Short mmCIF file of C-alpha atoms and ligand atoms in Angstrom, two decimals:
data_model
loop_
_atom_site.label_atom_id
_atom_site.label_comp_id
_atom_site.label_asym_id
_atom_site.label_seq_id
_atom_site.Cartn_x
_atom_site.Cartn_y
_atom_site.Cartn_z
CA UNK A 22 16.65 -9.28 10.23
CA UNK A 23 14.06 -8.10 7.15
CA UNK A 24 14.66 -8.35 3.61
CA UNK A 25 14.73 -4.83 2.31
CA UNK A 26 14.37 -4.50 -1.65
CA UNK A 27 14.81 -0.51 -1.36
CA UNK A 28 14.24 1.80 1.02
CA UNK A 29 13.69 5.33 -1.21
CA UNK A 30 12.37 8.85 -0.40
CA UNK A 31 9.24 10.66 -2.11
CA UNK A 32 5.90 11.75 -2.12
CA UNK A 33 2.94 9.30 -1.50
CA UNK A 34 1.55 9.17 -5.00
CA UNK A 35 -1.88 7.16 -4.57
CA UNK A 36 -4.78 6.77 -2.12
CA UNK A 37 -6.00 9.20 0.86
CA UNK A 38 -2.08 10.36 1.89
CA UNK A 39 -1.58 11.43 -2.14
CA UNK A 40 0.74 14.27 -2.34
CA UNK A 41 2.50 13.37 1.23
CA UNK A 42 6.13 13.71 1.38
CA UNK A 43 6.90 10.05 2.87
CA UNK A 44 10.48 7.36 3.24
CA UNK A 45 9.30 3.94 1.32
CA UNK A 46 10.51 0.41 2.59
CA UNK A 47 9.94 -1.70 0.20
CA UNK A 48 9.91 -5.61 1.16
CA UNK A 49 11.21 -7.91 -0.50
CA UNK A 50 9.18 -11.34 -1.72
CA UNK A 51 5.63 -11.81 -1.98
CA UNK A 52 3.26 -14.94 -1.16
CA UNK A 53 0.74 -14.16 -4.67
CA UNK A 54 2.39 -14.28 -7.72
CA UNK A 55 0.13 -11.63 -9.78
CA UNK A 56 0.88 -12.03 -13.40
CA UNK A 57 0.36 -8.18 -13.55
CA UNK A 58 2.99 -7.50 -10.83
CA UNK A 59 4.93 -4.46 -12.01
CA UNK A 60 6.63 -4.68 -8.55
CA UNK A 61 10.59 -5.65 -8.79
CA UNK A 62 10.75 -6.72 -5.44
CA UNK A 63 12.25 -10.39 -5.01
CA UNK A 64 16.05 -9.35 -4.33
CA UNK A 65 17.22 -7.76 -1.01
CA UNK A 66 19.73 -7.05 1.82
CA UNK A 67 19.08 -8.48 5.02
CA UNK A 68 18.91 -5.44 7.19
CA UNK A 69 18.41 -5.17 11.87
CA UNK A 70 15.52 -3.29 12.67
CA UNK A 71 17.81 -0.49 13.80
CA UNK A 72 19.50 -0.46 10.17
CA UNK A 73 16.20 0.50 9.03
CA UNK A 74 15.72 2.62 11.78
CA UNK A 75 18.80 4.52 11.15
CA UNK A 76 18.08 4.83 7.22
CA UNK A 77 15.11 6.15 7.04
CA UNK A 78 15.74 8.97 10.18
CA UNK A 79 18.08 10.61 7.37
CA UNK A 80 14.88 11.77 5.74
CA UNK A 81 13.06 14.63 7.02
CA UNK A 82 9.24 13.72 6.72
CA UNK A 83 8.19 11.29 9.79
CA UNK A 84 5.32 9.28 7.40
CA UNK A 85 6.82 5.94 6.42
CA UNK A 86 5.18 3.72 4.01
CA UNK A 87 5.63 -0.36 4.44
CA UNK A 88 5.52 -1.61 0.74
CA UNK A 89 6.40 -4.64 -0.99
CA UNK A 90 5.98 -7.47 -2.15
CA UNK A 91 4.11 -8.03 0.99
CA UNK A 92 5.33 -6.06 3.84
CA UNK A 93 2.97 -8.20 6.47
CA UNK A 94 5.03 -11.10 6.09
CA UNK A 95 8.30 -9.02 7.76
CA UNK A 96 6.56 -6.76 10.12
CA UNK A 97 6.15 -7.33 13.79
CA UNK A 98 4.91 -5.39 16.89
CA UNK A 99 8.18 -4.69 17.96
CA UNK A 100 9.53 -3.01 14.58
CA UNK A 101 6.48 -0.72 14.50
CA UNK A 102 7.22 -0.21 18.46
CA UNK A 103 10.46 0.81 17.69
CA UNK A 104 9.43 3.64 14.95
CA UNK A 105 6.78 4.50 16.69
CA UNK A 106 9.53 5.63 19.70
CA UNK A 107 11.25 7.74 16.68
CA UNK A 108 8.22 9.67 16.40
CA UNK A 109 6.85 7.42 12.75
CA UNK A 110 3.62 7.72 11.76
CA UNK A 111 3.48 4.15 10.01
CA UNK A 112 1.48 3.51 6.80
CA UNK A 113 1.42 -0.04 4.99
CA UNK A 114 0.27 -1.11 1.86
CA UNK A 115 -0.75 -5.06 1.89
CA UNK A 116 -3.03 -7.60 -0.21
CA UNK A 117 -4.77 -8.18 3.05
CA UNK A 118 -4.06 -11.92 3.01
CA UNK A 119 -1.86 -11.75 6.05
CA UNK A 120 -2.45 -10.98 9.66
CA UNK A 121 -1.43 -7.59 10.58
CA UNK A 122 0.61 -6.31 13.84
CA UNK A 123 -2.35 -3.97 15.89
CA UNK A 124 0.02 -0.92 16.28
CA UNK A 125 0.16 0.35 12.49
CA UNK A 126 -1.30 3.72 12.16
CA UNK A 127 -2.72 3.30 8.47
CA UNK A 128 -3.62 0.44 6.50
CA UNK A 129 -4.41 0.31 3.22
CA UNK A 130 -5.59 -2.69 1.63
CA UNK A 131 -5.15 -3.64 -2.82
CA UNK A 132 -7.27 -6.78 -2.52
CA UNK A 133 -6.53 -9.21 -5.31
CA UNK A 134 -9.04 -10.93 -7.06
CA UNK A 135 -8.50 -14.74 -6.38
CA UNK A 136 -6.71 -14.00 -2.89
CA UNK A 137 -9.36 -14.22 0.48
CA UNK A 138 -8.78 -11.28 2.59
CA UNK A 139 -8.25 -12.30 5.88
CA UNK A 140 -8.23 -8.35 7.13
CA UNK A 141 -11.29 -7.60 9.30
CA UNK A 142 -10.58 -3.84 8.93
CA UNK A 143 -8.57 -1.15 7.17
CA UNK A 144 -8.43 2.41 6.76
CA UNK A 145 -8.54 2.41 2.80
CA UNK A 146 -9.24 -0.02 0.12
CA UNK A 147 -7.69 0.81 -3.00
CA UNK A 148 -8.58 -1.37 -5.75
CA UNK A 149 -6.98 -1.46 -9.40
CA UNK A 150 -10.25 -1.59 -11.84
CA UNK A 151 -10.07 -3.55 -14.96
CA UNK A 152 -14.25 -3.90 -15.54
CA UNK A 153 -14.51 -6.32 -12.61
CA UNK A 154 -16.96 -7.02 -10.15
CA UNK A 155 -15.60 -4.90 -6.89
CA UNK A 156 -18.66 -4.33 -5.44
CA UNK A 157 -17.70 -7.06 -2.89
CA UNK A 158 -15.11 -4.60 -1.37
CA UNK A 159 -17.65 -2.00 -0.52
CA UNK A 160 -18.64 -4.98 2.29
CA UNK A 161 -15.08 -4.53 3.85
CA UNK A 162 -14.59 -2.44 6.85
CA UNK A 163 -12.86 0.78 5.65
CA UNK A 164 -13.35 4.57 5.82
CA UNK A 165 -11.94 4.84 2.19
CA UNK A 166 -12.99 3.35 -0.99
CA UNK A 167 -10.45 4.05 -3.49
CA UNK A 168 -10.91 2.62 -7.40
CA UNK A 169 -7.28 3.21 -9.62
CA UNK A 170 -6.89 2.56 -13.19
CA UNK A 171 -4.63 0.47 -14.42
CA UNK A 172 -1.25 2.11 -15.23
CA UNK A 173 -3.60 5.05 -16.35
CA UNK A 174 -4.76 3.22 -19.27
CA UNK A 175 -8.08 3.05 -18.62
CA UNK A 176 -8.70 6.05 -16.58
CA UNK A 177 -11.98 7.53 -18.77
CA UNK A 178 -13.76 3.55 -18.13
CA UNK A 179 -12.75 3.93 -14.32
CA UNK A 180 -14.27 7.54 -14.07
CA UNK A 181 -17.64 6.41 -15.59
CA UNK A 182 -17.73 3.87 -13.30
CA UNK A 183 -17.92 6.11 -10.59
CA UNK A 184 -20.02 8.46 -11.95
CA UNK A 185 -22.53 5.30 -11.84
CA UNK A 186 -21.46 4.16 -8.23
CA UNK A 187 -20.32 7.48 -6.34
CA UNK A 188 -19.39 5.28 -3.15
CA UNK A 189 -15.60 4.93 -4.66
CA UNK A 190 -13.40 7.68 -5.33
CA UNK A 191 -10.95 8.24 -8.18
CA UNK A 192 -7.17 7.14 -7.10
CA UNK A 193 -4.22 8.26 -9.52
CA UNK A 194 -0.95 7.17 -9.54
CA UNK A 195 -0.25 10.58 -9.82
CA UNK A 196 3.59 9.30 -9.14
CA UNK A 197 3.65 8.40 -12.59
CA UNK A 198 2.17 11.17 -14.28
CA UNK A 199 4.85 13.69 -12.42
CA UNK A 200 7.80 10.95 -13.25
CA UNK A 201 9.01 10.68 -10.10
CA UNK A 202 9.56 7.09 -8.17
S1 SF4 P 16 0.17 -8.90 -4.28
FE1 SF4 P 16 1.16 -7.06 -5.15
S2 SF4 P 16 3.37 -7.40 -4.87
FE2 SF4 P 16 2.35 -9.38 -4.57
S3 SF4 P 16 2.47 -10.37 -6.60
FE3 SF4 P 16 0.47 -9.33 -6.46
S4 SF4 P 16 0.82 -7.27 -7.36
FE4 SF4 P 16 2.85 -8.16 -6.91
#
C-alpha cells in the first residue's frame, strides 16, 4: 500500500516536459522539512498499486508524474513495472536524497540546499534560485540544467543570472501563471 495525498490531472507546468498533458500522484510525507514548503502533502489514503493503477488509466495522456512530498520513499521496481505494462511513460520529481528504483523513465532532481544528494544521475536539475550559490549543481550528472524563480517573484534577478551563466535555462511555473493546478 502507498500513501496517496492526490492523484490529479493536468499539464506539466515546469522543467523540460512544460506544456505536457500528464496524471500527477502526489505522495504523501516528506523526510526534509523545508520551511518554504508550499507542498500540502502530509495527509493521505492508503491506496494497492492497482488502485493507482486503475485511477490514473481514466486519464487519457500516458505521462505520469511521481510528486510529493518525496515520492522515492513509496516507489519500488515493481510499481514502475506494473505502469510500465500499462504503457506509462514515468516521470518523478525528488530532492535526490533517496535511492531511486532503475526503471523510471525521467528524473528530475530540486536539490535542497542543506540536503546531500545521494543521486549519481538525473535527467534534469531544476533548482529554485533565491541569489544562492548553485554552481555546485552544474557538477551533477544531468542533460538539463533548469534555474526557477521563486513563486515568480524574482523572475527579472533569475533571468540576469542567466544571461551571466548561459549553462542554466529559465524554468516557469507556468502552472501558475495560467491558474490551473
Ligand atoms: S523537499 Fe520538497 S516536499 Fe519535501 S519539505 Fe522540501 S520543499 Fe517540501
Amino acid at each position: 500500500m502507498k500513501k496517496i495525498n492526490e492523484i490529479f490531472y493536468s499539464l506539466q507546468g515546469e522543467g523540460f516536459h512544460t506544456g505536457k498533458a500528464a496524471v500527477f500522484v502526489r505522495f504523501s510525507g516528506c523526510n526534509l522539512k523545508c520551511s518554504f514548503c508550499d507542498t500540502q502533502h502530509e495527509s493521505g489514503t492508503f491506496m494497492s498499486d492497482n488502485e493507482i493503477l486503475e485511477t490514473i488509466s481514466a486519464y487519457p495522456s500516458n505521462m505520469v508524474i511521481l510528486t510529493g512530498g518525496e515520492p522515492s520513499l513509496w516507489v519500488d521496481k515493481a510499481f514502475i513495472d506494473l505502469l510500465h505494462q500499462a504503457g506509462m511513460y514515468i516521470c518523478i520529481e525528488t530532492n535526490g536524497t533517496h535511492s531511486l528504483p532503475a526503471n523510471i523513465d525521467w528524473i528530475t532532481c530540486s536539490p535542497k540546499e542543506e540536503a546531500p544528494i545521494l543521486l549519481k544521475q538525473m535527467d534534469e536539475i531544476k533548482v529554485v534560485y533565491t541569489g544562492q550559490d548553485v554552481s555546485k549543481y552544474l557538477k551533477l550528472k544531468a542533460q538539463h540544467h533548469y534555474l526557477q524563480p521563486c513563486s515568480c517573484i524574482n523572475t527579472k534577478e533569475v533571468v540576469e543570472y542567466i544571461l551571466h551563466h548561459p549553462e542554466w535555462h529559465l524554468s516557469l511555473q507556468t502552472h501558475k501563471l495560467i491558474n490551473i493546478q
